Structures are given as C-alpha cells and as structure tokens.
mmCIF file of C-alpha atoms in Angstrom:
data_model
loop_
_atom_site.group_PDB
_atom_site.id
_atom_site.type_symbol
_atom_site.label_atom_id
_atom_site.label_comp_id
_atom_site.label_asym_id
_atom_site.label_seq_id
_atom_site.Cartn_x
_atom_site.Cartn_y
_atom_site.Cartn_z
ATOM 1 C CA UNK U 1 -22.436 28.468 50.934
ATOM 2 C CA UNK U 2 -21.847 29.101 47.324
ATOM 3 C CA UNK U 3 -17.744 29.011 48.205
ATOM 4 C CA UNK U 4 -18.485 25.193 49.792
ATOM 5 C CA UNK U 5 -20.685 24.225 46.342
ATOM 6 C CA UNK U 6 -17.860 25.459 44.232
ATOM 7 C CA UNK U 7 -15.361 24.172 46.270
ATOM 8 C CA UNK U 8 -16.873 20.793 46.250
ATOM 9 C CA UNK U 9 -17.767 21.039 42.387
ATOM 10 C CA UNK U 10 -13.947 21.308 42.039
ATOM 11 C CA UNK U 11 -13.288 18.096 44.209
ATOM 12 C CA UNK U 12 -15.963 16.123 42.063
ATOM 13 C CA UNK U 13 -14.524 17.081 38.924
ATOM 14 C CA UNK U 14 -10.806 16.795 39.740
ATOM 15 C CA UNK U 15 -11.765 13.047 41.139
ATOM 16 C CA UNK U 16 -13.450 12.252 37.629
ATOM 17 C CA UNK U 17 -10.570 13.560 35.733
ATOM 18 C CA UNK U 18 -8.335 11.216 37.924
ATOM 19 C CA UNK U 19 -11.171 8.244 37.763
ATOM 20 C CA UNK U 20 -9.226 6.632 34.753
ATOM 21 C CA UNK U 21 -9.273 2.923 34.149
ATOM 22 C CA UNK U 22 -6.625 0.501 32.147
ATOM 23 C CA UNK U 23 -8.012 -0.808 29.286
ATOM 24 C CA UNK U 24 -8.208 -4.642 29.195
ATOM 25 C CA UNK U 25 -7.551 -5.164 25.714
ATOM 26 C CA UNK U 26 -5.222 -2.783 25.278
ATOM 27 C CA UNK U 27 -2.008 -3.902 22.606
ATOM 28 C CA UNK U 28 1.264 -2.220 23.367
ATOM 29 C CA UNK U 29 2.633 -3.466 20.441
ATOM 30 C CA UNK U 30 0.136 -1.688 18.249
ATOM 31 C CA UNK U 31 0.261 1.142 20.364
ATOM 32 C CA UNK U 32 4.074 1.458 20.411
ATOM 33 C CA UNK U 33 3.874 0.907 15.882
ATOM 34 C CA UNK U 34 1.680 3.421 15.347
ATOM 35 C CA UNK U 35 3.243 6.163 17.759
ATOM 36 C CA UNK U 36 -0.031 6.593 20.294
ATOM 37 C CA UNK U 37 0.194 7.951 23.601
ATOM 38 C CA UNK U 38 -1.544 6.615 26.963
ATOM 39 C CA UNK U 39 -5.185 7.436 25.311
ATOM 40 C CA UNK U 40 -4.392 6.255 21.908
ATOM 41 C CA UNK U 41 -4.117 9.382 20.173
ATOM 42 C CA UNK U 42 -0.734 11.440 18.377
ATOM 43 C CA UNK U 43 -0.497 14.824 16.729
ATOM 44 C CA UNK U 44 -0.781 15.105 13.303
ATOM 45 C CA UNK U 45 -1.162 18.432 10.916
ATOM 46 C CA UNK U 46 -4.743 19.014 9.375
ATOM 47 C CA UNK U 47 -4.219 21.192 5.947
ATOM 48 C CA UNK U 48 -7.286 23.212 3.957
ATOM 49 C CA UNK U 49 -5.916 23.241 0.441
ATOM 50 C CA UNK U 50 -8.123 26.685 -0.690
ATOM 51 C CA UNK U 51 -8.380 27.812 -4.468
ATOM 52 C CA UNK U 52 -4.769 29.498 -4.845
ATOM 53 C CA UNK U 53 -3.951 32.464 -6.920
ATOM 54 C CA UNK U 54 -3.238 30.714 -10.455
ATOM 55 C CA UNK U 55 -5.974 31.472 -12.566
ATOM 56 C CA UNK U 56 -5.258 29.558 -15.671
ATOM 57 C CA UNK U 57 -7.361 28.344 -18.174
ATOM 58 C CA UNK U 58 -4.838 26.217 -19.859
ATOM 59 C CA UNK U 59 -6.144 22.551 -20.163
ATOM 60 C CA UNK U 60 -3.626 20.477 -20.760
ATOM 61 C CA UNK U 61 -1.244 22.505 -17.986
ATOM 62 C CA UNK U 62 -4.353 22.072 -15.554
ATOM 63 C CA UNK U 63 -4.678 18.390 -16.066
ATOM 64 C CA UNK U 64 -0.604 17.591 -15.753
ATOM 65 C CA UNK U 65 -0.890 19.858 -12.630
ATOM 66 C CA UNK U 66 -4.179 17.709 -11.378
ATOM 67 C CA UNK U 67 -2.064 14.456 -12.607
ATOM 68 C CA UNK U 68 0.765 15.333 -10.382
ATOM 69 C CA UNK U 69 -1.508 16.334 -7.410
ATOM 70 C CA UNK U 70 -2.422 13.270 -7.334
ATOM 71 C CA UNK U 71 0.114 10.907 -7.981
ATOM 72 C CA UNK U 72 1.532 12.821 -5.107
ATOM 73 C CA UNK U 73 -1.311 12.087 -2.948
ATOM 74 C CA UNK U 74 -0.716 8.568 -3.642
ATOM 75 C CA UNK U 75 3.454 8.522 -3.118
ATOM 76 C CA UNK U 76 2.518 10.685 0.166
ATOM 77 C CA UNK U 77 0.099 7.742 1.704
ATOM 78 C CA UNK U 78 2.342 5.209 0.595
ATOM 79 C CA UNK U 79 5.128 6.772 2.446
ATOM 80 C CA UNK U 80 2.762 6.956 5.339
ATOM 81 C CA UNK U 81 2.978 10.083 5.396
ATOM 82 C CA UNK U 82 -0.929 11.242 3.922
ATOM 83 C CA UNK U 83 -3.207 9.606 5.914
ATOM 84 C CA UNK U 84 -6.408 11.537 4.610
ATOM 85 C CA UNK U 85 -7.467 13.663 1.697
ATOM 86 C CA UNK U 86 -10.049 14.309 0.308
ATOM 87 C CA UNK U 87 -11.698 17.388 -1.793
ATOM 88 C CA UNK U 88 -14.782 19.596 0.263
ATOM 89 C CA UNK U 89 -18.327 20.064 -1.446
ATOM 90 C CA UNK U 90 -19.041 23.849 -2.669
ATOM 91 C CA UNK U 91 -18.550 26.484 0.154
ATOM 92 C CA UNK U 92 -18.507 29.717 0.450
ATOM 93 C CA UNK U 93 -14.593 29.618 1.601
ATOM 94 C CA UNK U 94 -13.591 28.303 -1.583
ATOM 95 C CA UNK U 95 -12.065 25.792 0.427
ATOM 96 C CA UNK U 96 -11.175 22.718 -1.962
ATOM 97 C CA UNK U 97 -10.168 19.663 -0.004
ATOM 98 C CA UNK U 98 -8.353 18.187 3.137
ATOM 99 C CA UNK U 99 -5.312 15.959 3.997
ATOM 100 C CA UNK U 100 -4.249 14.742 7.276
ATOM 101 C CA UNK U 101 -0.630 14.594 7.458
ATOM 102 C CA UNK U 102 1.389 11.920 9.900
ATOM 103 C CA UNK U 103 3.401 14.812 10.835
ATOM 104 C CA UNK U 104 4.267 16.323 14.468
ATOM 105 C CA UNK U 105 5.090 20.328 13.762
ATOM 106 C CA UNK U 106 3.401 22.253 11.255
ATOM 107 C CA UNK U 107 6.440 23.036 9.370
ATOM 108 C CA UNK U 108 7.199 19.203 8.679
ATOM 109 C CA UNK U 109 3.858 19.184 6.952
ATOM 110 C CA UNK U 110 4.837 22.470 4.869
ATOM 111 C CA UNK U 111 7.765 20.731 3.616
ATOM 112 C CA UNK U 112 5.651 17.757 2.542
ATOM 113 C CA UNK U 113 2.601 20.017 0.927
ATOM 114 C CA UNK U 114 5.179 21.832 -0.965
ATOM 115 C CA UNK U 115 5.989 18.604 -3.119
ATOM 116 C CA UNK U 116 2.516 18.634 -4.547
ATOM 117 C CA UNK U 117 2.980 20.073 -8.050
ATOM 118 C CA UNK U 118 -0.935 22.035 -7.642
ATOM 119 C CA UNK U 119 0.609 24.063 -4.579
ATOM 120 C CA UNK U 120 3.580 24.741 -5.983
ATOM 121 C CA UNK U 121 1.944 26.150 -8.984
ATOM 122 C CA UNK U 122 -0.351 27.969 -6.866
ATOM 123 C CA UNK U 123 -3.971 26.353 -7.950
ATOM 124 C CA UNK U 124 -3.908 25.913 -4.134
ATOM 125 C CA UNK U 125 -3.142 27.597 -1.120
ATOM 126 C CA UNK U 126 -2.891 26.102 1.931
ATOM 127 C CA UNK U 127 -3.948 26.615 5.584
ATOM 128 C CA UNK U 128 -1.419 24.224 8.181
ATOM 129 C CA UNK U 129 -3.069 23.714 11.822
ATOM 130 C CA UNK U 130 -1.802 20.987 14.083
ATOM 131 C CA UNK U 131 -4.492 18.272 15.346
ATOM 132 C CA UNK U 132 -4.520 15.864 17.512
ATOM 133 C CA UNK U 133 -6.289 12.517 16.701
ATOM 134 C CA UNK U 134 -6.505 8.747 17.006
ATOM 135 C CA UNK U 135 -3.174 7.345 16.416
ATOM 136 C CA UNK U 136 -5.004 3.986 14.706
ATOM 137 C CA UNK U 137 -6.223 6.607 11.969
ATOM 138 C CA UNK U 138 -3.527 5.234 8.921
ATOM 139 C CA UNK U 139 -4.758 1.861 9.754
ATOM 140 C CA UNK U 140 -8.392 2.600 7.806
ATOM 141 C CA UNK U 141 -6.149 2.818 4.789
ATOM 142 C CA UNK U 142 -5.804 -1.004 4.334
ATOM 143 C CA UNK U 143 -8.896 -1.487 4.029
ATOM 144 C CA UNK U 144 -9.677 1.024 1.688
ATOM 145 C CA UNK U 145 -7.901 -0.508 -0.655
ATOM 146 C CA UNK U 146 -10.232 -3.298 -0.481
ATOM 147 C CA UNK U 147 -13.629 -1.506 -0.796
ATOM 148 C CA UNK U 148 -12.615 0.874 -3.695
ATOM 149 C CA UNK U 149 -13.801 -0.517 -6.903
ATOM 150 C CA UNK U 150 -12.250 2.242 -9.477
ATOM 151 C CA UNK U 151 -9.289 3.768 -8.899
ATOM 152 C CA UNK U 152 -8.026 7.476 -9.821
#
C-alpha cells in the first residue's frame, strides 16, 4: 500500500511539473533583448560587499574612495552591467551593501567588482554567488530615473 501511494504521489507530481502552459502575452522580442530563457529568468551574480580590511581614518582618502565607489556604480549600470546596489541596514555580519551584476560566471563579476576603487582599496570585501532571477530585472532602472528626486 504505502509503495502504490508513493508511487502514485510521484505520477501526480511529475504530471504537474509537465502541466506547463504558453503564456498568451508573451513578447519574444523582449524576451530575446533582455537574454531570458523559456520562464523569463537568466543568471546573474549576487555580491555582499562586507567591511574590508582597510581601517583608515583618513577623511579626505575615505571620501575620494566613497566618490569613486560610486561613480563606478553609476558607469557599471550605465554599461548595463549593475543592475542593483544598494547598502544593508546594521547587522551583525558587517555586511555593507548589495549589487546584482548582469553577469553569467562568477569570475566575470570579479573582474567587474575589482574596478570599484573601495574594493580595490580594501574598505570592502566581497562575497560572489551566482543567482538566478527575472531577466526583466534592468528594466526597473528606467523608471528609477524618473521617481528619484535627488541624486548622489
């Protein structure tokens, strides 16, 4: 008995995973522009920047190191390359902030974090994982240009 349950568990499940339906308003064009597979999604590379090992107390180096972390942010998203960042509230991690990267192996994405002037300098570390999301996520860009009323 419990062999024909499990046995027809595993039917019931393998006939929802197949149970897949085309999606009527579905764009290839989009779909094809911004790299998504059949369910709309792509790999990208998730990095933790984390407080790095450079302990300075040097104000004007901190702020040209701060400047250049984030005029890199910006040249990275306009490359279409950053497609999030953002820092992280207090944590016990001393985990600082996030960025996406539009990038398929882990070791593209190192290549691109190591332009930041902050990592290079060691104010951050950084911890690379791959991820796999919605392949419309660079679109929300566009119109965050239009909501932000002050600019960094």
């Amino acid at each position: 008995m419990k062999y024909l349950f499990s046995l027809a568990l595993l039917c019931c499940l393998g006939f929802a995973a197949n149970a897949q339906t085309t999606n009527p308003i579905y764009n290839k064009a989009l779909a094809d522009s911004l790299g998504a597979d059949d369910y709309g999604m792509k790999q990208y590379v998730l990095v933790i920047l984390k407080t790095g090992s450079n302990t300075t107390t040097d104000k004007q180096k901190l702020n040209e190191l701060f400047k250049g972390h984030m005029d890199n942010i910006g040249r990275l998203a306009k490359e279409g390359k950053l497609v999030v960042a953002g820092p992280l509230g207090k944590n016990d991690k001393a985990y600082r902030g996030i960025f996406i990267l539009n990038a398929k192996t882990v070791e593209e994405a190192q290549k691109l974090v190591e332009t930041d002037p902050a990592v290079k300098a060691r104010l951050f570390d950084v911890e690379l994982y791959p991820w796999y999301g919605s392949a419309a996520l660079p679109t929300y860009l566009e119109n965050h240009s239009k909501i932000e009323k002050q600019r960094h």
